[in-house]
PDB file of C-alpha atoms in Angstrom:
ATOM      1  CA  ALA A 233      81.510 224.500 201.324  1.00 47.00           C
ATOM      2  CA  ASP A 234      82.821 227.315 199.259  1.00 64.00           C
ATOM      3  CA  GLY A 235      85.955 228.722 200.495  1.00 77.00           C
ATOM      4  CA  GLY A 236      87.286 225.343 200.931  1.00 88.00           C
ATOM      5  CA  PRO A 237      86.687 222.879 203.443  1.00 89.00           C
ATOM      6  CA  GLY A 238      88.212 224.905 206.220  1.00 88.00           C
ATOM      7  CA  ALA A 239      85.281 227.374 205.753  1.00 90.00           C
ATOM      8  CA  ASN A 240      82.761 224.870 206.969  1.00 93.00           C
ATOM      9  CA  PRO A 241      81.859 226.393 210.563  1.00 93.00           C
ATOM     10  CA  LYS A 242      81.335 222.951 212.096  1.00 93.00           C
ATOM     11  CA  LEU A 243      85.032 222.666 212.002  1.00 94.00           C
ATOM     12  CA  GLY A 244      85.682 225.382 214.466  1.00 93.00           C
ATOM     13  CA  GLN A 245      85.008 222.845 217.175  1.00 94.00           C
ATOM     14  CA  CYS A 246      87.836 220.621 215.765  1.00 96.00           C
ATOM     15  CA  PHE A 247      90.232 223.517 215.988  1.00 95.00           C
ATOM     16  CA  THR A 248      89.965 223.807 219.696  1.00 94.00           C
ATOM     17  CA  CYS A 249      91.791 220.529 220.388  1.00 96.00           C
ATOM     18  CA  HIS A 250      93.336 219.634 216.935  1.00 97.00           C
ATOM     19  CA  GLY A 251      94.406 223.174 216.148  1.00 96.00           C
ATOM     20  CA  ARG A 252      93.691 225.186 212.875  1.00 95.00           C
ATOM     21  CA  ASP A 253      97.124 223.936 211.942  1.00 96.00           C
ATOM     22  CA  GLY A 254      96.432 220.366 212.643  1.00 97.00           C
ATOM     23  CA  LEU A 255      98.753 220.217 215.600  1.00 97.00           C
ATOM     24  CA  ALA A 256      97.104 218.984 218.890  1.00 96.00           C
ATOM     25  CA  LYS A 257      96.678 221.798 221.500  1.00 95.00           C
ATOM     26  CA  VAL A 258      95.659 219.215 224.267  1.00 93.00           C
ATOM     27  CA  PRO A 259      97.703 216.534 225.284  1.00 87.00           C
ATOM     28  CA  ASP A 260      95.705 213.565 224.418  1.00 91.00           C
ATOM     29  CA  ALA A 261      94.348 214.749 220.995  1.00 96.00           C
ATOM     30  CA  PRO A 262      96.198 213.547 217.932  1.00 98.00           C
ATOM     31  CA  ASN A 263      97.808 215.699 215.490  1.00 98.00           C
ATOM     32  CA  LEU A 264      95.843 215.660 212.473  1.00 98.00           C
ATOM     33  CA  ALA A 265      97.882 217.782 210.038  1.00 97.00           C
ATOM     34  CA  GLY A 266      98.611 215.827 206.648  1.00 97.00           C
ATOM     35  CA  GLN A 267      96.759 212.683 208.120  1.00 98.00           C
ATOM     36  CA  ASN A 268      95.468 210.228 205.703  1.00 97.00           C
ATOM     37  CA  GLU A 269      92.131 211.388 204.263  1.00 97.00           C
ATOM     38  CA  SER A 270      90.493 207.881 204.196  1.00 97.00           C
ATOM     39  CA  TYR A 271      91.712 207.279 207.766  1.00 97.00           C
ATOM     40  CA  LEU A 272      90.026 210.500 208.991  1.00 98.00           C
ATOM     41  CA  VAL A 273      86.754 209.779 207.233  1.00 98.00           C
ATOM     42  CA  LYS A 274      86.721 206.305 208.888  1.00 97.00           C
ATOM     43  CA  ALA A 275      87.511 207.731 212.241  1.00 97.00           C
ATOM     44  CA  LEU A 276      84.778 210.242 212.300  1.00 98.00           C
ATOM     45  CA  THR A 277      82.145 207.936 210.757  1.00 98.00           C
ATOM     46  CA  ASP A 278      82.863 205.222 213.543  1.00 97.00           C
ATOM     47  CA  TYR A 279      82.839 208.034 216.228  1.00 97.00           C
ATOM     48  CA  LYS A 280      79.248 209.048 214.733  1.00 98.00           C
ATOM     49  CA  SER A 281      77.995 205.491 214.522  1.00 97.00           C
ATOM     50  CA  GLY A 282      79.489 204.439 217.740  1.00 95.00           C
ATOM     51  CA  ALA A 283      81.858 201.793 216.252  1.00 93.00           C
ATOM     52  CA  ARG A 284      84.564 203.758 217.964  1.00 94.00           C
ATOM     53  CA  LYS A 285      83.909 205.532 221.347  1.00 92.00           C
ATOM     54  CA  HIS A 286      85.545 208.499 222.912  1.00 93.00           C
ATOM     55  CA  GLU A 287      84.151 210.692 225.676  1.00 91.00           C
ATOM     56  CA  VAL A 288      84.742 213.828 223.547  1.00 95.00           C
ATOM     57  CA  MET A 289      84.818 212.758 220.025  1.00 97.00           C
ATOM     58  CA  SER A 290      81.456 210.757 220.049  1.00 96.00           C
ATOM     59  CA  MET A 291      79.736 214.076 221.069  1.00 96.00           C
ATOM     60  CA  MET A 292      81.602 216.020 218.443  1.00 96.00           C
ATOM     61  CA  ALA A 293      80.902 213.600 215.650  1.00 97.00           C
ATOM     62  CA  ALA A 294      77.187 213.216 216.419  1.00 96.00           C
ATOM     63  CA  PRO A 295      75.996 216.249 214.774  1.00 95.00           C
ATOM     64  CA  LEU A 296      78.239 216.042 211.635  1.00 97.00           C
ATOM     65  CA  SER A 297      76.799 215.115 208.202  1.00 97.00           C
ATOM     66  CA  THR A 298      78.743 213.165 205.758  1.00 98.00           C
ATOM     67  CA  ALA A 299      79.563 216.235 203.990  1.00 97.00           C
ATOM     68  CA  ASP A 300      80.814 217.914 207.244  1.00 97.00           C
ATOM     69  CA  ILE A 301      82.863 214.734 207.704  1.00 98.00           C
ATOM     70  CA  ALA A 302      84.134 214.875 204.245  1.00 98.00           C
ATOM     71  CA  ASP A 303      85.179 218.468 204.589  1.00 97.00           C
ATOM     72  CA  ALA A 304      86.919 217.825 207.955  1.00 98.00           C
ATOM     73  CA  ALA A 305      88.956 215.172 206.554  1.00 98.00           C
ATOM     74  CA  ALA A 306      89.847 217.071 203.342  1.00 97.00           C
ATOM     75  CA  TYR A 307      90.937 220.069 205.455  1.00 97.00           C
ATOM     76  CA  PHE A 308      93.227 218.197 207.857  1.00 97.00           C
ATOM     77  CA  SER A 309      94.570 215.888 205.095  1.00 97.00           C
ATOM     78  CA  GLY A 310      95.299 219.031 202.975  1.00 97.00           C
ATOM     79  CA  ILE A 311      97.653 220.481 205.395  1.00 97.00           C
ATOM     80  CA  ALA A 312     101.170 219.806 204.053  1.00 96.00           C
ATOM     81  CA  ILE A 313     103.699 218.186 206.313  1.00 95.00           C
ATOM     82  CA  GLU A 314     107.351 217.229 206.086  1.00 94.00           C
ATOM     83  CA  VAL A 315     109.150 214.876 208.044  1.00 93.00           C
ATOM     84  CA  LYS A 316     112.479 216.505 209.060  1.00 89.00           C
ATOM     85  CA  ALA A 317     115.536 214.333 208.275  1.00 74.00           C
ATOM     86  CA  LYS A 318     117.258 212.977 211.222  1.00 66.00           C
TER      87      LYS A 318
ATOM     88  CA  ALA B 117     115.794 198.756 224.064  1.00 47.00           C
ATOM     89  CA  ASP B 118     119.323 200.050 223.592  1.00 64.00           C
ATOM     90  CA  GLY B 119     119.878 201.754 220.212  1.00 77.00           C
ATOM     91  CA  GLY B 120     116.754 203.758 220.998  1.00 88.00           C
ATOM     92  CA  PRO B 121     113.085 202.693 220.537  1.00 89.00           C
ATOM     93  CA  GLY B 122     113.514 202.076 216.792  1.00 87.00           C
ATOM     94  CA  ALA B 123     115.886 199.082 217.527  1.00 90.00           C
ATOM     95  CA  ASN B 124     113.080 197.145 219.034  1.00 93.00           C
ATOM     96  CA  PRO B 125     112.712 194.110 216.715  1.00 93.00           C
ATOM     97  CA  LYS B 126     108.894 194.120 217.163  1.00 93.00           C
ATOM     98  CA  LEU B 127     108.589 197.523 215.344  1.00 94.00           C
ATOM     99  CA  GLY B 128     109.626 196.015 212.098  1.00 93.00           C
ATOM    100  CA  GLN B 129     106.101 194.985 211.584  1.00 94.00           C
ATOM    101  CA  CYS B 130     104.811 198.603 211.963  1.00 96.00           C
ATOM    102  CA  PHE B 131     107.041 199.917 209.305  1.00 95.00           C
ATOM    103  CA  THR B 132     105.421 197.717 206.655  1.00 94.00           C
ATOM    104  CA  CYS B 133     102.133 199.764 206.768  1.00 96.00           C
ATOM    105  CA  HIS B 134     103.136 202.914 208.728  1.00 97.00           C
ATOM    106  CA  GLY B 135     106.649 203.223 207.229  1.00 96.00           C
ATOM    107  CA  ARG B 136     110.157 203.843 208.924  1.00 95.00           C
ATOM    108  CA  ASP B 137     109.626 207.445 208.472  1.00 96.00           C
ATOM    109  CA  GLY B 138     106.148 207.346 210.031  1.00 97.00           C
ATOM    110  CA  LEU B 139     104.386 208.069 206.740  1.00 97.00           C
ATOM    111  CA  ALA B 140     101.784 205.576 205.714  1.00 96.00           C
ATOM    112  CA  LYS B 141     102.574 203.127 202.968  1.00 95.00           C
ATOM    113  CA  VAL B 142      99.308 201.656 202.430  1.00 93.00           C
ATOM    114  CA  PRO B 143      95.947 203.814 201.775  1.00 87.00           C
ATOM    115  CA  ASP B 144      94.042 203.171 204.991  1.00 91.00           C
ATOM    116  CA  ALA B 145      96.925 203.291 207.499  1.00 96.00           C
ATOM    117  CA  PRO B 146      97.352 206.527 209.397  1.00 98.00           C
ATOM    118  CA  ASN B 147     100.671 208.430 209.308  1.00 98.00           C
ATOM    119  CA  LEU B 148     102.270 208.129 212.707  1.00 98.00           C
ATOM    120  CA  ALA B 149     105.279 210.397 212.144  1.00 97.00           C
ATOM    121  CA  GLY B 150     105.288 213.105 215.038  1.00 97.00           C
ATOM    122  CA  GLN B 151     101.919 211.800 216.404  1.00 98.00           C
ATOM    123  CA  ASN B 152     101.084 212.566 220.071  1.00 97.00           C
ATOM    124  CA  GLU B 153     102.878 209.976 222.359  1.00 97.00           C
ATOM    125  CA  SER B 154     100.134 209.351 224.914  1.00 97.00           C
ATOM    126  CA  TYR B 155      97.689 208.996 221.909  1.00 97.00           C
ATOM    127  CA  LEU B 156      99.844 206.266 220.413  1.00 98.00           C
ATOM    128  CA  VAL B 157     100.068 204.355 223.695  1.00 98.00           C
ATOM    129  CA  LYS B 158      96.296 204.581 224.176  1.00 97.00           C
ATOM    130  CA  ALA B 159      95.630 203.372 220.592  1.00 97.00           C
ATOM    131  CA  LEU B 160      98.040 200.352 220.901  1.00 98.00           C
ATOM    132  CA  THR B 161      96.755 199.558 224.445  1.00 98.00           C
ATOM    133  CA  ASP B 162      93.279 199.695 223.385  1.00 97.00           C
ATOM    134  CA  TYR B 163      93.822 197.338 220.239  1.00 97.00           C
ATOM    135  CA  LYS B 164      95.659 195.026 222.581  1.00 98.00           C
ATOM    136  CA  SER B 165      92.852 195.148 225.089  1.00 97.00           C
ATOM    137  CA  GLY B 166      90.039 194.890 222.359  1.00 95.00           C
ATOM    138  CA  ALA B 167      88.708 198.252 223.547  1.00 93.00           C
ATOM    139  CA  ARG B 168      89.476 199.273 220.031  1.00 94.00           C
ATOM    140  CA  LYS B 169      89.053 197.038 217.051  1.00 92.00           C
ATOM    141  CA  HIS B 170      90.669 196.672 213.678  1.00 93.00           C
ATOM    142  CA  GLU B 171      91.272 193.692 211.479  1.00 91.00           C
ATOM    143  CA  VAL B 172      95.008 194.199 211.226  1.00 95.00           C
ATOM    144  CA  MET B 173      95.942 196.290 214.243  1.00 97.00           C
ATOM    145  CA  SER B 174      94.296 193.913 216.678  1.00 96.00           C
ATOM    146  CA  MET B 175      96.497 191.120 215.587  1.00 96.00           C
ATOM    147  CA  MET B 176      99.625 193.298 215.587  1.00 96.00           C
ATOM    148  CA  ALA B 177      99.106 194.701 219.090  1.00 97.00           C
ATOM    149  CA  ALA B 178      98.246 191.291 220.750  1.00 96.00           C
ATOM    150  CA  PRO B 179     101.915 190.057 221.050  1.00 95.00           C
ATOM    151  CA  LEU B 180     103.231 193.671 222.334  1.00 97.00           C
ATOM    152  CA  SER B 181     104.352 194.133 225.796  1.00 97.00           C
ATOM    153  CA  THR B 182     103.993 197.397 227.674  1.00 98.00           C
ATOM    154  CA  ALA B 183     107.394 198.190 226.817  1.00 97.00           C
ATOM    155  CA  ASP B 184     107.004 197.346 223.121  1.00 97.00           C
ATOM    156  CA  ILE B 185     103.979 199.674 223.237  1.00 98.00           C
ATOM    157  CA  ALA B 186     106.103 202.370 224.809  1.00 98.00           C
ATOM    158  CA  ASP B 187     108.958 201.986 222.264  1.00 97.00           C
ATOM    159  CA  ALA B 188     106.599 202.130 219.389  1.00 98.00           C
ATOM    160  CA  ALA B 189     104.970 205.287 220.732  1.00 98.00           C
ATOM    161  CA  ALA B 190     108.322 206.914 221.633  1.00 97.00           C
ATOM    162  CA  TYR B 191     109.782 205.935 218.144  1.00 97.00           C
ATOM    163  CA  PHE B 192     106.862 207.325 216.175  1.00 97.00           C
ATOM    164  CA  SER B 193     106.270 210.297 218.204  1.00 97.00           C
ATOM    165  CA  GLY B 194     109.918 211.080 218.161  1.00 97.00           C
ATOM    166  CA  ILE B 195     109.941 211.745 214.440  1.00 97.00           C
ATOM    167  CA  ALA B 196     110.059 215.566 213.804  1.00 96.00           C
ATOM    168  CA  ILE B 197     107.429 216.937 211.381  1.00 95.00           C
ATOM    169  CA  GLU B 198     106.971 220.432 210.266  1.00 94.00           C
ATOM    170  CA  VAL B 199     103.642 221.994 209.057  1.00 93.00           C
ATOM    171  CA  LYS B 200     104.570 223.682 205.865  1.00 88.00           C
ATOM    172  CA  ALA B 201     103.147 227.235 205.721  1.00 74.00           C
ATOM    173  CA  LYS B 202     100.248 227.667 203.421  1.00 66.00           C
TER     174      LYS B 202
END
């Protein structure tokens, strides 16, 4: 999608729980900021195929196209994170 | 475990792929630094029970006790991360 992956309107539903900044807004949702892109593609693809099941995510992934999945993975993996030194 | 969760010897196997700093060292492994603690407990518990399957993780989780799982989740979620401003 032009305007970068984050401009894909289907990603709005992700931000509700995972945050536009990729930091989870609800207790059980994982942070996605800076996550490994191939891991995100696999997770969404598995939720869509049913290989991986989750009450919410199975529903969220169902309407996503391969391109939507690529946008979501590119968006969240593109958020730069830093591990703060101990 | 005394010396904090990171001192649990069983966590050594996690560092191989996920890194002592929680940043993945292999392409398909997810970063775990600063991840949501309850999400990590659920993921490891599901890999151990078989509710979630993965070629490597199912093997890794099998010998873990509930306490080991708590240590792993506490260790990785305890790594402070920062989302860098765009």
